[in-house]
PDB file of C-alpha atoms in Angstrom:
ATOM      1  CA  MET A   1       0.000   0.000   0.000  1.00 25.00           C
ATOM      2  CA  ALA A   2       1.097   3.595   0.050  1.00 29.00           C
ATOM      3  CA  LEU A   3       1.673   6.689   2.110  1.00 29.00           C
ATOM      4  CA  GLY A   4       1.592  10.020   0.337  1.00 31.00           C
ATOM      5  CA  ALA A   5       2.563  13.579   1.015  1.00 30.00           C
ATOM      6  CA  ALA A   6       0.144  16.480   0.919  1.00 32.00           C
ATOM      7  CA  GLU A   7      -0.348  18.629  -2.148  1.00 35.00           C
ATOM      8  CA  ARG A   8      -2.462  21.789  -2.169  1.00 34.00           C
ATOM      9  CA  SER A   9      -4.467  23.459  -4.877  1.00 34.00           C
ATOM     10  CA  THR A  10      -6.501  26.600  -4.426  1.00 33.00           C
ATOM     11  CA  GLY A  11      -8.769  28.694  -6.584  1.00 30.00           C
ATOM     12  CA  VAL A  12     -11.416  31.357  -6.277  1.00 27.00           C
ATOM     13  CA  SER A  13     -14.992  31.079  -7.465  1.00 32.00           C
ATOM     14  CA  ALA A  14     -17.335  33.764  -8.697  1.00 29.00           C
ATOM     15  CA  GLN A  15     -18.694  34.028  -5.145  1.00 38.00           C
ATOM     16  CA  GLU A  16     -15.167  34.358  -3.706  1.00 39.00           C
ATOM     17  CA  MET A  17     -15.410  30.890  -2.178  1.00 44.00           C
ATOM     18  CA  VAL A  18     -12.179  28.921  -2.207  1.00 48.00           C
ATOM     19  CA  LEU A  19     -11.452  25.210  -2.063  1.00 52.00           C
ATOM     20  CA  THR A  20      -8.154  24.006  -0.630  1.00 53.00           C
ATOM     21  CA  MET A  21      -7.321  20.404  -1.379  1.00 52.00           C
ATOM     22  CA  SER A  22      -4.625  18.201   0.062  1.00 51.00           C
ATOM     23  CA  GLY A  23      -3.997  14.630  -0.974  1.00 53.00           C
ATOM     24  CA  GLU A  24      -2.384  11.621   0.578  1.00 53.00           C
ATOM     25  CA  GLY A  25      -2.118   7.873   0.296  1.00 57.00           C
ATOM     26  CA  SER A  26      -2.659   5.219   2.933  1.00 52.00           C
ATOM     27  CA  ARG A  27      -0.177   3.272   4.994  1.00 42.00           C
ATOM     28  CA  GLY A  28       0.472  -0.416   4.405  1.00 47.00           C
ATOM     29  CA  SER A  29       3.166  -3.076   4.221  1.00 51.00           C
ATOM     30  CA  GLY A  30       5.195  -1.243   1.573  1.00 59.00           C
ATOM     31  CA  HIS A  31       5.900   2.460   1.389  1.00 58.00           C
ATOM     32  CA  TYR A  32       5.032   3.983  -1.977  1.00 71.00           C
ATOM     33  CA  ALA A  33       4.388   7.701  -1.753  1.00 79.00           C
ATOM     34  CA  PHE A  34       1.938   9.307  -4.149  1.00 88.00           C
ATOM     35  CA  THR A  35      -0.047  12.519  -4.235  1.00 89.00           C
ATOM     36  CA  ILE A  36      -3.540  13.386  -5.362  1.00 90.00           C
ATOM     37  CA  SER A  37      -4.287  16.882  -6.590  1.00 88.00           C
ATOM     38  CA  GLY A  38      -7.253  18.561  -8.160  1.00 86.00           C
ATOM     39  CA  ILE A  39      -8.005  21.720 -10.051  1.00 81.00           C
ATOM     40  CA  THR A  40     -10.391  23.884  -8.098  1.00 78.00           C
ATOM     41  CA  PRO A  41     -13.612  24.435 -10.014  1.00 81.00           C
ATOM     42  CA  LYS A  42     -14.729  27.979 -10.697  1.00 79.00           C
ATOM     43  CA  ASP A  43     -18.167  29.523 -10.213  1.00 81.00           C
ATOM     44  CA  LEU A  44     -19.057  27.796  -6.968  1.00 86.00           C
ATOM     45  CA  PHE A  45     -22.340  29.193  -5.651  1.00 90.00           C
ATOM     46  CA  PRO A  46     -25.488  27.923  -3.896  1.00 93.00           C
ATOM     47  CA  GLY A  47     -27.153  25.254  -6.053  1.00 94.00           C
ATOM     48  CA  ALA A  48     -23.999  24.615  -8.141  1.00 93.00           C
ATOM     49  CA  THR A  49     -22.566  21.181  -8.928  1.00 95.00           C
ATOM     50  CA  ARG A  50     -18.928  21.062 -10.076  1.00 93.00           C
ATOM     51  CA  LYS A  51     -16.330  18.382 -10.803  1.00 93.00           C
ATOM     52  CA  ILE A  52     -12.831  18.261  -9.392  1.00 92.00           C
ATOM     53  CA  GLU A  53     -10.664  16.518 -11.998  1.00 92.00           C
ATOM     54  CA  LEU A  54      -7.961  14.516 -10.190  1.00 93.00           C
ATOM     55  CA  THR A  55      -4.294  13.966 -10.970  1.00 92.00           C
ATOM     56  CA  PHE A  56      -2.218  11.231  -9.340  1.00 93.00           C
ATOM     57  CA  ALA A  57       1.555  11.695  -9.097  1.00 92.00           C
ATOM     58  CA  ASN A  58       3.875   8.744  -8.509  1.00 92.00           C
ATOM     59  CA  PRO A  59       7.431   9.693  -7.490  1.00 90.00           C
ATOM     60  CA  SER A  60       8.333   6.018  -6.995  1.00 88.00           C
ATOM     61  CA  THR A  61      10.376   3.840  -9.359  1.00 91.00           C
ATOM     62  CA  ALA A  62       7.606   1.213  -9.085  1.00 91.00           C
ATOM     63  CA  ALA A  63       4.263   1.409 -10.885  1.00 94.00           C
ATOM     64  CA  LEU A  64       1.303   1.952  -8.554  1.00 92.00           C
ATOM     65  CA  ARG A  65      -2.288   0.812  -8.734  1.00 92.00           C
ATOM     66  CA  ILE A  66      -4.644   3.324  -7.086  1.00 91.00           C
ATOM     67  CA  ASN A  67      -7.539   1.250  -5.749  1.00 90.00           C
ATOM     68  CA  ARG A  68      -9.640   3.753  -3.808  1.00 90.00           C
ATOM     69  CA  VAL A  69     -10.110   7.539  -3.765  1.00 91.00           C
ATOM     70  CA  ARG A  70     -12.116   9.648  -1.317  1.00 91.00           C
ATOM     71  CA  GLY A  71     -12.704  13.303  -0.545  1.00 91.00           C
ATOM     72  CA  ARG A  72     -13.790  14.739   2.782  1.00 90.00           C
ATOM     73  CA  LEU A  73     -14.622  18.290   3.820  1.00 92.00           C
ATOM     74  CA  THR A  74     -12.417  18.967   6.847  1.00 90.00           C
ATOM     75  CA  ALA A  75     -12.624  22.681   7.649  1.00 91.00           C
ATOM     76  CA  THR A  76     -13.664  26.136   6.539  1.00 91.00           C
ATOM     77  CA  SER A  77     -12.072  29.497   7.175  1.00 89.00           C
ATOM     78  CA  ARG A  78     -15.144  31.335   8.474  1.00 91.00           C
ATOM     79  CA  THR A  79     -16.854  31.230  11.854  1.00 93.00           C
ATOM     80  CA  GLY A  80     -20.443  30.169  11.306  1.00 95.00           C
ATOM     81  CA  CYS A  81     -19.553  28.223   8.141  1.00 94.00           C
ATOM     82  CA  ARG A  82     -19.189  24.693   9.449  1.00 96.00           C
ATOM     83  CA  PRO A  83     -17.655  21.856   7.376  1.00 95.00           C
ATOM     84  CA  VAL A  84     -20.978  20.019   6.982  1.00 96.00           C
ATOM     85  CA  ALA A  85     -22.970  18.629   4.058  1.00 96.00           C
ATOM     86  CA  SER A  86     -25.540  21.424   4.303  1.00 96.00           C
ATOM     87  CA  ASN A  87     -22.743  23.810   3.218  1.00 95.00           C
ATOM     88  CA  LEU A  88     -20.791  21.616   0.769  1.00 95.00           C
ATOM     89  CA  THR A  89     -21.217  17.968  -0.254  1.00 95.00           C
ATOM     90  CA  ILE A  90     -18.454  15.821  -1.729  1.00 95.00           C
ATOM     91  CA  LYS A  91     -19.741  12.844  -3.677  1.00 95.00           C
ATOM     92  CA  ASP A  92     -18.020   9.517  -4.401  1.00 93.00           C
ATOM     93  CA  TYR A  93     -15.140   9.142  -6.843  1.00 96.00           C
ATOM     94  CA  HIS A  94     -16.313   8.922 -10.434  1.00 96.00           C
ATOM     95  CA  GLY A  95     -14.046   7.013 -12.794  1.00 97.00           C
ATOM     96  CA  ARG A  96     -12.528   3.650 -13.462  1.00 96.00           C
ATOM     97  CA  LEU A  97     -10.568   1.966 -10.689  1.00 96.00           C
ATOM     98  CA  PRO A  98      -7.890   0.863 -10.333  1.00 95.00           C
ATOM     99  CA  VAL A  99      -5.846   3.683 -11.862  1.00 96.00           C
ATOM    100  CA  LEU A 100      -2.401   2.551 -12.989  1.00 96.00           C
ATOM    101  CA  VAL A 101       0.253   5.236 -12.512  1.00 95.00           C
ATOM    102  CA  ARG A 102       3.591   4.443 -14.115  1.00 96.00           C
ATOM    103  CA  PRO A 103       6.852   5.044 -12.254  1.00 95.00           C
ATOM    104  CA  LEU A 104       7.970   8.670 -11.943  1.00 96.00           C
ATOM    105  CA  SER A 105       4.888   9.988 -13.719  1.00 96.00           C
ATOM    106  CA  ARG A 106       1.530  11.698 -13.346  1.00 95.00           C
ATOM    107  CA  LYS A 107      -1.868  10.587 -14.551  1.00 96.00           C
ATOM    108  CA  THR A 108      -5.112  12.527 -14.707  1.00 95.00           C
ATOM    109  CA  ALA A 109      -8.070  10.223 -14.142  1.00 96.00           C
ATOM    110  CA  GLY A 110     -11.505  10.425 -12.604  1.00 96.00           C
ATOM    111  CA  SER A 111     -13.131  13.133 -10.572  1.00 95.00           C
ATOM    112  CA  LEU A 112     -14.993  14.008  -7.415  1.00 94.00           C
ATOM    113  CA  THR A 113     -18.242  15.907  -7.700  1.00 95.00           C
ATOM    114  CA  ILE A 114     -18.968  18.686  -5.249  1.00 94.00           C
ATOM    115  CA  PHE A 115     -22.368  20.218  -4.657  1.00 95.00           C
ATOM    116  CA  MET A 116     -23.143  23.430  -2.811  1.00 94.00           C
ATOM    117  CA  PRO A 117     -26.716  23.147  -1.515  1.00 95.00           C
ATOM    118  CA  ARG A 118     -28.993  26.152  -1.573  1.00 94.00           C
ATOM    119  CA  SER A 119     -29.057  25.743   2.220  1.00 91.00           C
ATOM    120  CA  VAL A 120     -25.417  26.902   2.482  1.00 94.00           C
ATOM    121  CA  ALA A 121     -24.954  29.307   5.384  1.00 94.00           C
ATOM    122  CA  ASN A 122     -24.576  33.000   4.558  1.00 92.00           C
ATOM    123  CA  ALA A 123     -21.423  32.896   6.694  1.00 93.00           C
ATOM    124  CA  CYS A 124     -19.802  30.806   3.917  1.00 91.00           C
ATOM    125  CA  GLN A 125     -19.545  33.779   1.548  1.00 87.00           C
ATOM    126  CA  GLY A 126     -15.846  34.351   0.977  1.00 84.00           C
ATOM    127  CA  ALA A 127     -14.936  31.192   2.917  1.00 87.00           C
ATOM    128  CA  THR A 128     -12.189  28.727   2.125  1.00 85.00           C
ATOM    129  CA  PHE A 129     -13.298  25.067   2.147  1.00 88.00           C
ATOM    130  CA  ASP A 130     -10.576  22.523   2.955  1.00 87.00           C
ATOM    131  CA  ILE A 131     -11.004  19.153   1.251  1.00 88.00           C
ATOM    132  CA  LEU A 132      -8.809  16.202   2.171  1.00 87.00           C
ATOM    133  CA  LEU A 133      -8.229  13.824  -0.752  1.00 88.00           C
ATOM    134  CA  THR A 134      -7.139  10.326   0.247  1.00 86.00           C
ATOM    135  CA  GLY A 135      -6.405   7.145  -1.641  1.00 87.00           C
ATOM    136  CA  ASP A 136      -5.263   3.571  -1.245  1.00 86.00           C
ATOM    137  CA  ALA A 137      -2.686   2.020  -3.552  1.00 88.00           C
ATOM    138  CA  THR A 138      -0.650  -1.100  -4.055  1.00 87.00           C
ATOM    139  CA  LYS A 139       2.468  -1.764  -6.057  1.00 89.00           C
ATOM    140  CA  ALA A 140       1.378  -2.840  -9.536  1.00 89.00           C
ATOM    141  CA  ALA A 141       2.361  -6.300 -10.713  1.00 83.00           C
ATOM    142  CA  ARG A 142       5.025  -6.391 -13.396  1.00 69.00           C
TER     143      ARG A 142
END
């Protein structure tokens, strides 16, 4: 399995709401670091659904097979804007698994869908939403 370092990506929407994403792998019997990053979607506003296209980076000399990908809202920057589904929902990974990432390379594959409900708190205007991207991987067979 793998353990990955964090990678951040930020961007501003039309409503001045920002998503900050960090990615990591999971720990297992082997240690194969990899990162997950995403491009922050623009025009995030109440009622909007957007996709975060994901990129997997493999700094290892071994090919990796990414078997699972998740996203979780962990924090926001504004008091009164809690990291809850009524403010921002992150849906399941959409794409084919496993994702094979060759040694010392990057691969763009799959996405996470985010949805900002119309119930989003007014306190979320101008907020930064932190999303933790995690994944599980194994060394790919030769």
